[in-house]
PDB file of C-alpha atoms in Angstrom:
ATOM      1  CA  MET A 200     -31.614 -82.320-106.416  1.00 40.00           C
ATOM      2  CA  ALA A 201     -34.533 -83.009-108.996  1.00 36.00           C
ATOM      3  CA  SER A 202     -34.480 -86.871-107.782  1.00 37.00           C
ATOM      4  CA  GLU A 203     -34.455 -86.445-104.216  1.00 35.00           C
ATOM      5  CA  GLU A 204     -37.908 -84.243-104.937  1.00 34.00           C
ATOM      6  CA  ALA A 205     -39.312 -86.996-107.413  1.00 33.00           C
ATOM      7  CA  ASP A 206     -38.471 -90.012-104.565  1.00 34.00           C
ATOM      8  CA  GLY A 207     -40.359 -87.557-102.309  1.00 34.00           C
ATOM      9  CA  LEU A 208     -43.202 -87.334-104.291  1.00 30.00           C
ATOM     10  CA  LEU A 209     -43.407 -90.798-105.142  1.00 29.00           C
ATOM     11  CA  THR A 210     -43.343 -91.031-100.685  1.00 32.00           C
ATOM     12  CA  ALA A 211     -45.748 -88.938-100.351  1.00 35.00           C
ATOM     13  CA  ARG A 212     -48.035 -90.464-103.139  1.00 33.00           C
ATOM     14  CA  ALA A 213     -47.482 -94.220-101.846  1.00 35.00           C
ATOM     15  CA  PRO A 214     -50.738 -94.758-100.179  1.00 37.00           C
ATOM     16  CA  GLU A 215     -52.697 -94.513-103.165  1.00 36.00           C
ATOM     17  CA  ALA A 216     -51.080 -97.993-104.202  1.00 34.00           C
ATOM     18  CA  ASP A 217     -52.387-100.054-101.368  1.00 36.00           C
ATOM     19  CA  GLY A 218     -55.993 -99.769-103.183  1.00 37.00           C
ATOM     20  CA  SER A 219     -57.050 -96.700-101.352  1.00 39.00           C
ATOM     21  CA  ARG A 220     -58.344 -94.367-104.675  1.00 43.00           C
ATOM     22  CA  ALA A 221     -59.426 -91.055-104.523  1.00 45.00           C
ATOM     23  CA  ASP A 222     -62.329 -92.197-106.854  1.00 50.00           C
ATOM     24  CA  ARG A 223     -63.641 -94.377-103.963  1.00 56.00           C
ATOM     25  CA  PRO A 224     -66.871 -93.020-102.040  1.00 54.00           C
ATOM     26  CA  GLY A 225     -65.940 -90.187 -99.356  1.00 57.00           C
ATOM     27  CA  ALA A 226     -62.473 -90.684-100.445  1.00 54.00           C
ATOM     28  CA  ALA A 227     -62.122 -87.057-101.835  1.00 57.00           C
ATOM     29  CA  GLY A 228     -63.007 -85.626 -98.471  1.00 65.00           C
ATOM     30  CA  ARG A 229     -60.416 -87.728 -96.494  1.00 67.00           C
ATOM     31  CA  VAL A 230     -57.900 -86.493 -98.813  1.00 63.00           C
ATOM     32  CA  THR A 231     -58.717 -82.632 -98.553  1.00 85.00           C
ATOM     33  CA  ARG A 232     -58.830 -83.659 -94.722  1.00 89.00           C
ATOM     34  CA  ARG A 233     -55.633 -85.047 -94.640  1.00 90.00           C
ATOM     35  CA  ARG A 234     -54.098 -82.233 -97.100  1.00 90.00           C
ATOM     36  CA  ALA A 235     -55.119 -79.657 -94.769  1.00 93.00           C
ATOM     37  CA  ARG A 236     -54.017 -81.728 -91.262  1.00 94.00           C
ATOM     38  CA  THR A 237     -50.603 -81.687 -93.307  1.00 96.00           C
ATOM     39  CA  ARG A 238     -50.259 -78.195 -94.198  1.00 95.00           C
ATOM     40  CA  ALA A 239     -51.008 -77.309 -90.462  1.00 95.00           C
ATOM     41  CA  ASP A 240     -48.475 -79.791 -89.573  1.00 96.00           C
ATOM     42  CA  LEU A 241     -45.789 -78.020 -91.919  1.00 97.00           C
ATOM     43  CA  LEU A 242     -46.863 -74.633 -90.805  1.00 96.00           C
ATOM     44  CA  GLU A 243     -46.682 -75.321 -86.737  1.00 96.00           C
ATOM     45  CA  ALA A 244     -43.293 -77.306 -87.169  1.00 97.00           C
ATOM     46  CA  ALA A 245     -42.103 -74.364 -89.366  1.00 96.00           C
ATOM     47  CA  PHE A 246     -42.604 -71.750 -86.913  1.00 96.00           C
ATOM     48  CA  ARG A 247     -40.948 -73.815 -84.315  1.00 96.00           C
ATOM     49  CA  VAL A 248     -37.965 -74.303 -86.134  1.00 96.00           C
ATOM     50  CA  PHE A 249     -38.139 -70.928 -87.462  1.00 95.00           C
ATOM     51  CA  ALA A 250     -37.772 -69.312 -83.923  1.00 94.00           C
ATOM     52  CA  ALA A 251     -35.701 -71.495 -82.726  1.00 95.00           C
ATOM     53  CA  LYS A 252     -32.683 -71.120 -85.481  1.00 94.00           C
ATOM     54  CA  GLY A 253     -33.912 -67.948 -87.553  1.00 92.00           C
ATOM     55  CA  PHE A 254     -35.497 -68.201 -90.749  1.00 91.00           C
ATOM     56  CA  GLY A 255     -32.339 -67.830 -92.990  1.00 89.00           C
ATOM     57  CA  GLN A 256     -30.704 -70.651 -91.021  1.00 93.00           C
ATOM     58  CA  VAL A 257     -33.510 -73.481 -91.959  1.00 95.00           C
ATOM     59  CA  SER A 258     -33.621 -75.908 -94.945  1.00 96.00           C
ATOM     60  CA  ILE A 259     -36.609 -77.476 -95.908  1.00 97.00           C
ATOM     61  CA  GLU A 260     -35.373 -80.862 -95.083  1.00 96.00           C
ATOM     62  CA  GLU A 261     -35.179 -79.662 -91.301  1.00 97.00           C
ATOM     63  CA  VAL A 262     -38.934 -78.576 -91.617  1.00 97.00           C
ATOM     64  CA  CYS A 263     -40.164 -81.642 -93.026  1.00 97.00           C
ATOM     65  CA  GLU A 264     -38.539 -83.614 -90.252  1.00 97.00           C
ATOM     66  CA  ALA A 265     -39.948 -81.577 -87.229  1.00 97.00           C
ATOM     67  CA  ALA A 266     -43.560 -82.228 -88.862  1.00 97.00           C
ATOM     68  CA  GLY A 267     -42.368 -85.996 -89.502  1.00 96.00           C
ATOM     69  CA  TYR A 268     -42.933 -85.401 -93.012  1.00 96.00           C
ATOM     70  CA  SER A 269     -41.413 -86.374 -97.000  1.00 95.00           C
ATOM     71  CA  ARG A 270     -40.073 -83.679 -99.033  1.00 95.00           C
ATOM     72  CA  GLY A 271     -43.132 -84.759-101.083  1.00 95.00           C
ATOM     73  CA  ALA A 272     -45.605 -83.885 -98.359  1.00 95.00           C
ATOM     74  CA  PHE A 273     -43.535 -79.997 -98.288  1.00 97.00           C
ATOM     75  CA  TYR A 274     -43.514 -79.765-102.026  1.00 96.00           C
ATOM     76  CA  SER A 275     -47.282 -80.728-102.743  1.00 94.00           C
ATOM     77  CA  ASN A 276     -48.210 -77.846-100.111  1.00 95.00           C
ATOM     78  CA  PHE A 277     -45.581 -75.435-100.902  1.00 96.00           C
ATOM     79  CA  ALA A 278     -43.269 -74.204-103.348  1.00 95.00           C
ATOM     80  CA  ALA A 279     -40.480 -73.016-101.115  1.00 95.00           C
ATOM     81  CA  LEU A 280     -39.411 -71.422 -97.438  1.00 95.00           C
ATOM     82  CA  ASP A 281     -40.648 -68.326 -98.751  1.00 94.00           C
ATOM     83  CA  GLU A 282     -44.090 -69.112 -99.408  1.00 95.00           C
ATOM     84  CA  LEU A 283     -44.491 -71.198 -96.820  1.00 95.00           C
ATOM     85  CA  PHE A 284     -43.576 -68.388 -94.686  1.00 94.00           C
ATOM     86  CA  PHE A 285     -46.082 -66.243 -96.377  1.00 93.00           C
ATOM     87  CA  ALA A 286     -48.898 -68.762 -95.317  1.00 93.00           C
ATOM     88  CA  LEU A 287     -47.737 -68.156 -91.698  1.00 92.00           C
ATOM     89  CA  TYR A 288     -47.892 -64.157 -92.508  1.00 88.00           C
ATOM     90  CA  ARG A 289     -51.386 -64.319 -93.471  1.00 86.00           C
ATOM     91  CA  GLU A 290     -52.244 -66.987 -90.146  1.00 88.00           C
ATOM     92  CA  ARG A 291     -51.153 -64.172 -88.136  1.00 86.00           C
ATOM     93  CA  ALA A 292     -52.881 -60.985 -89.907  1.00 80.00           C
ATOM     94  CA  GLU A 293     -55.951 -63.076 -89.727  1.00 81.00           C
ATOM     95  CA  LEU A 294     -55.550 -63.907 -85.883  1.00 82.00           C
ATOM     96  CA  ILE A 295     -54.720 -60.379 -85.075  1.00 78.00           C
ATOM     97  CA  ALA A 296     -57.746 -58.921 -87.236  1.00 74.00           C
ATOM     98  CA  GLY A 297     -59.873 -61.120 -85.315  1.00 75.00           C
ATOM     99  CA  GLN A 298     -58.268 -59.872 -81.761  1.00 76.00           C
ATOM    100  CA  VAL A 299     -58.616 -56.714 -83.231  1.00 73.00           C
ATOM    101  CA  ALA A 300     -62.673 -56.629 -84.039  1.00 72.00           C
ATOM    102  CA  GLY A 301     -63.404 -58.587 -80.863  1.00 73.00           C
ATOM    103  CA  ALA A 302     -62.028 -55.934 -79.143  1.00 71.00           C
ATOM    104  CA  LEU A 303     -63.583 -53.241 -81.005  1.00 66.00           C
ATOM    105  CA  ALA A 304     -67.066 -54.676 -80.209  1.00 69.00           C
ATOM    106  CA  LEU A 305     -66.729 -54.978 -76.516  1.00 64.00           C
ATOM    107  CA  ASP A 306     -68.499 -51.571 -76.167  1.00 60.00           C
ATOM    108  CA  GLY A 307     -70.394 -51.142 -79.370  1.00 58.00           C
ATOM    109  CA  PRO A 308     -70.349 -48.923 -82.334  1.00 56.00           C
ATOM    110  CA  GLU A 309     -69.637 -45.821 -80.288  1.00 60.00           C
ATOM    111  CA  LEU A 310     -66.400 -46.465 -79.285  1.00 62.00           C
ATOM    112  CA  ASP A 311     -63.427 -43.283 -79.819  1.00 72.00           C
ATOM    113  CA  VAL A 312     -60.056 -43.624 -80.952  1.00 73.00           C
ATOM    114  CA  ALA A 313     -58.592 -43.531 -77.523  1.00 78.00           C
ATOM    115  CA  ALA A 314     -60.973 -46.024 -75.736  1.00 79.00           C
ATOM    116  CA  ALA A 315     -60.232 -48.125 -79.307  1.00 77.00           C
ATOM    117  CA  VAL A 316     -56.435 -48.139 -78.625  1.00 83.00           C
ATOM    118  CA  ASP A 317     -57.088 -49.320 -75.080  1.00 85.00           C
ATOM    119  CA  ARG A 318     -59.136 -52.207 -75.919  1.00 81.00           C
ATOM    120  CA  VAL A 319     -57.147 -53.279 -78.859  1.00 81.00           C
ATOM    121  CA  THR A 320     -53.343 -53.035 -76.560  1.00 87.00           C
ATOM    122  CA  GLU A 321     -54.946 -55.413 -74.242  1.00 85.00           C
ATOM    123  CA  VAL A 322     -55.605 -57.999 -76.511  1.00 81.00           C
ATOM    124  CA  LEU A 323     -52.909 -57.577 -79.291  1.00 83.00           C
ATOM    125  CA  LEU A 324     -50.752 -60.468 -79.994  1.00 81.00           C
ATOM    126  CA  LEU A 325     -47.572 -59.474 -79.176  1.00 90.00           C
ATOM    127  CA  ASP A 326     -45.406 -62.924 -79.404  1.00 91.00           C
ATOM    128  CA  VAL A 327     -41.498 -62.825 -79.355  1.00 93.00           C
ATOM    129  CA  ASP A 328     -40.881 -65.952 -81.319  1.00 93.00           C
ATOM    130  CA  TRP A 329     -43.258 -64.323 -84.119  1.00 91.00           C
ATOM    131  CA  LEU A 330     -41.347 -61.068 -84.147  1.00 92.00           C
ATOM    132  CA  LEU A 331     -38.074 -63.022 -84.273  1.00 92.00           C
ATOM    133  CA  VAL A 332     -39.268 -65.120 -87.401  1.00 92.00           C
ATOM    134  CA  LYS A 333     -40.568 -61.910 -88.883  1.00 90.00           C
ATOM    135  CA  THR A 334     -37.440 -60.106 -88.633  1.00 92.00           C
ATOM    136  CA  ASP A 335     -35.502 -62.746 -89.586  1.00 92.00           C
ATOM    137  CA  PHE A 336     -37.438 -63.025 -93.218  1.00 92.00           C
ATOM    138  CA  LEU A 337     -37.500 -59.016 -93.207  1.00 92.00           C
ATOM    139  CA  ALA A 338     -33.899 -59.485 -93.661  1.00 92.00           C
ATOM    140  CA  HIS A 339     -33.903 -62.073 -96.230  1.00 92.00           C
ATOM    141  CA  ALA A 340     -36.537 -60.256 -98.178  1.00 92.00           C
ATOM    142  CA  ALA A 341     -34.387 -56.945 -98.251  1.00 95.00           C
ATOM    143  CA  ARG A 342     -31.784 -58.451-100.178  1.00 94.00           C
ATOM    144  CA  ASP A 343     -34.510 -60.459-102.517  1.00 94.00           C
ATOM    145  CA  ALA A 344     -35.994 -58.030-104.704  1.00 95.00           C
ATOM    146  CA  ALA A 345     -39.165 -60.207-105.148  1.00 93.00           C
ATOM    147  CA  VAL A 346     -39.429 -61.268-102.166  1.00 92.00           C
ATOM    148  CA  ALA A 347     -39.674 -57.828-101.194  1.00 95.00           C
ATOM    149  CA  ARG A 348     -42.168 -56.873-103.414  1.00 94.00           C
ATOM    150  CA  THR A 349     -44.406 -59.862-102.248  1.00 92.00           C
ATOM    151  CA  LEU A 350     -43.731 -58.888 -98.605  1.00 91.00           C
ATOM    152  CA  LEU A 351     -44.964 -54.742 -99.300  1.00 93.00           C
ATOM    153  CA  GLU A 352     -48.098 -56.318-100.778  1.00 91.00           C
ATOM    154  CA  HIS A 353     -48.978 -58.141 -97.924  1.00 86.00           C
ATOM    155  CA  ARG A 354     -48.135 -54.846 -95.690  1.00 87.00           C
ATOM    156  CA  ALA A 355     -49.847 -52.525 -97.924  1.00 89.00           C
ATOM    157  CA  ARG A 356     -53.282 -54.919 -97.320  1.00 85.00           C
ATOM    158  CA  LEU A 357     -52.392 -54.985 -93.641  1.00 81.00           C
ATOM    159  CA  ARG A 358     -52.361 -50.875 -93.787  1.00 85.00           C
ATOM    160  CA  ALA A 359     -55.783 -50.966 -96.041  1.00 86.00           C
ATOM    161  CA  ALA A 360     -57.336 -52.877 -93.657  1.00 80.00           C
ATOM    162  CA  VAL A 361     -56.245 -50.617 -90.649  1.00 80.00           C
ATOM    163  CA  ALA A 362     -57.308 -47.625 -92.684  1.00 82.00           C
ATOM    164  CA  ASP A 363     -60.711 -48.733 -93.231  1.00 81.00           C
ATOM    165  CA  ARG A 364     -61.071 -49.667 -89.677  1.00 76.00           C
ATOM    166  CA  LEU A 365     -60.042 -46.235 -88.540  1.00 75.00           C
ATOM    167  CA  ALA A 366     -61.967 -44.132 -91.133  1.00 76.00           C
ATOM    168  CA  ARG A 367     -65.217 -45.877 -89.614  1.00 72.00           C
ATOM    169  CA  THR A 368     -64.214 -45.220 -86.332  1.00 66.00           C
ATOM    170  CA  PRO A 369     -67.158 -43.112 -84.749  1.00 59.00           C
ATOM    171  CA  GLY A 370     -66.947 -39.936 -82.727  1.00 55.00           C
ATOM    172  CA  ARG A 371     -63.355 -40.136 -83.574  1.00 55.00           C
ATOM    173  CA  ALA A 372     -60.731 -37.172 -83.373  1.00 54.00           C
ATOM    174  CA  ALA A 373     -59.580 -35.176 -86.069  1.00 64.00           C
ATOM    175  CA  TRP A 374     -56.596 -36.514 -87.494  1.00 73.00           C
ATOM    176  CA  PRO A 375     -53.903 -34.715 -86.919  1.00 79.00           C
ATOM    177  CA  ALA A 376     -52.834 -32.549 -90.038  1.00 81.00           C
ATOM    178  CA  ALA A 377     -49.383 -34.393 -90.329  1.00 83.00           C
ATOM    179  CA  LEU A 378     -51.360 -37.941 -90.941  1.00 85.00           C
ATOM    180  CA  GLY A 379     -53.480 -36.563 -93.939  1.00 82.00           C
ATOM    181  CA  GLY A 380     -56.225 -38.719 -93.256  1.00 83.00           C
ATOM    182  CA  ALA A 381     -57.001 -42.280 -92.541  1.00 82.00           C
ATOM    183  CA  ASP A 382     -54.243 -43.683 -95.030  1.00 89.00           C
ATOM    184  CA  GLY A 383     -51.709 -41.541 -93.136  1.00 89.00           C
ATOM    185  CA  ALA A 384     -52.742 -42.424 -89.838  1.00 85.00           C
ATOM    186  CA  ALA A 385     -52.844 -46.329 -90.976  1.00 85.00           C
ATOM    187  CA  HIS A 386     -49.025 -46.181 -91.881  1.00 90.00           C
ATOM    188  CA  ALA A 387     -48.430 -44.347 -88.375  1.00 88.00           C
ATOM    189  CA  VAL A 388     -50.130 -47.305 -86.686  1.00 86.00           C
ATOM    190  CA  VAL A 389     -47.749 -49.638 -88.451  1.00 87.00           C
ATOM    191  CA  ALA A 390     -44.692 -47.769 -87.774  1.00 90.00           C
ATOM    192  CA  ALA A 391     -45.380 -47.376 -84.112  1.00 90.00           C
ATOM    193  CA  TYR A 392     -46.119 -51.279 -83.984  1.00 90.00           C
ATOM    194  CA  ASP A 393     -42.841 -51.934 -85.530  1.00 90.00           C
ATOM    195  CA  GLY A 394     -40.707 -49.387 -83.300  1.00 91.00           C
ATOM    196  CA  VAL A 395     -42.696 -50.655 -80.450  1.00 93.00           C
ATOM    197  CA  THR A 396     -41.756 -54.400 -80.957  1.00 92.00           C
ATOM    198  CA  VAL A 397     -38.255 -53.947 -81.711  1.00 92.00           C
ATOM    199  CA  GLN A 398     -37.581 -52.824 -78.366  1.00 92.00           C
ATOM    200  CA  LEU A 399     -40.024 -55.898 -77.499  1.00 94.00           C
ATOM    201  CA  LEU A 400     -37.414 -58.409 -78.959  1.00 93.00           C
ATOM    202  CA  LEU A 401     -34.659 -56.750 -76.924  1.00 93.00           C
ATOM    203  CA  ASP A 402     -36.107 -56.498 -73.530  1.00 94.00           C
ATOM    204  CA  ARG A 403     -39.206 -58.843 -73.255  1.00 94.00           C
ATOM    205  CA  ASP A 404     -41.034 -56.873 -71.443  1.00 95.00           C
ATOM    206  CA  VAL A 405     -44.656 -57.349 -73.053  1.00 93.00           C
ATOM    207  CA  GLU A 406     -46.969 -55.295 -70.238  1.00 93.00           C
ATOM    208  CA  GLY A 407     -44.795 -52.603 -71.080  1.00 94.00           C
ATOM    209  CA  ALA A 408     -44.579 -52.426 -74.705  1.00 94.00           C
ATOM    210  CA  ARG A 409     -48.573 -52.467 -74.302  1.00 93.00           C
ATOM    211  CA  ARG A 410     -48.447 -49.723 -72.353  1.00 93.00           C
ATOM    212  CA  TRP A 411     -46.130 -47.839 -74.639  1.00 93.00           C
ATOM    213  CA  LEU A 412     -48.019 -48.908 -77.492  1.00 92.00           C
ATOM    214  CA  GLY A 413     -51.191 -47.639 -76.411  1.00 92.00           C
ATOM    215  CA  GLN A 414     -49.579 -44.183 -75.243  1.00 92.00           C
ATOM    216  CA  LEU A 415     -47.877 -43.869 -78.813  1.00 91.00           C
ATOM    217  CA  LEU A 416     -50.616 -44.710 -80.856  1.00 88.00           C
ATOM    218  CA  THR A 417     -53.446 -42.415 -78.369  1.00 87.00           C
ATOM    219  CA  ALA A 418     -50.664 -39.584 -79.223  1.00 87.00           C
ATOM    220  CA  LEU A 419     -50.518 -39.905 -82.837  1.00 85.00           C
ATOM    221  CA  LEU A 420     -54.122 -40.616 -83.776  1.00 81.00           C
ATOM    222  CA  THR A 421     -55.552 -37.869 -81.780  1.00 77.00           C
ATOM    223  CA  ASP A 422     -52.401 -35.125 -81.735  1.00 61.00           C
ATOM    224  CA  GLY A 423     -52.455 -35.321 -77.685  1.00 52.00           C
ATOM    225  CA  ASN A 424     -56.666 -34.589 -77.753  1.00 50.00           C
ATOM    226  CA  ALA A 425     -58.899 -37.338 -77.409  1.00 45.00           C
ATOM    227  CA  GLY A 426     -62.017 -35.411 -77.415  1.00 43.00           C
ATOM    228  CA  PRO A 427     -64.539 -35.748 -80.184  1.00 42.00           C
ATOM    229  CA  ALA A 428     -63.950 -33.776 -83.965  1.00 39.00           C
ATOM    230  CA  PRO A 429     -65.435 -30.501 -83.860  1.00 35.00           C
ATOM    231  CA  THR A 430     -68.812 -30.148 -85.619  1.00 34.00           C
ATOM    232  CA  ALA A 431     -69.047 -28.121 -88.574  1.00 32.00           C
TER     233      ALA A 431
END
């Protein structure tokens, strides 16, 4: 294994042997752009292979083959498949955050919770392939304490971002007492999303998932009452 990795690293470095030294003018920028392109290609290929075969059924070699790169190119970007998955996770989290922020910005700062839920569920990414990959990885993490800790940290950051946005929603209804504030509401949002997407994995009904998620979130966050909170 060590010799294979060394061979791959040599293969990845071979272009420098033709005289394209990194200390030439502009070379650093080209290397950085090439490295970014390589990383993006590996992530895209890994996503396709994970979705088709399942996270636990894919080797580094298969990812490299799908991307058209050597093992050395992989190891110059990622230490392991777990690390690659978390890079994918961050990409998807940023995409979803952008969709949510864009949807909430459409009607300005006075959007209440019920209207915000409608806007968000209209645009929220519900990608069955990504859900398959994420679910496979969840089962993998459940069997590895170190990976589970990292995944929990990622989910905690996601909930914190949701809680922050909920806490800043103007004109919102009072949080139901059972939720105990914005943090509890964020837990409810993530739990509702998890539950709805499990059903989506089975029935592949994306529009049905959007409707049910919207109804569930409205009920959870407004206690069935979409009106504004009473003033003191």
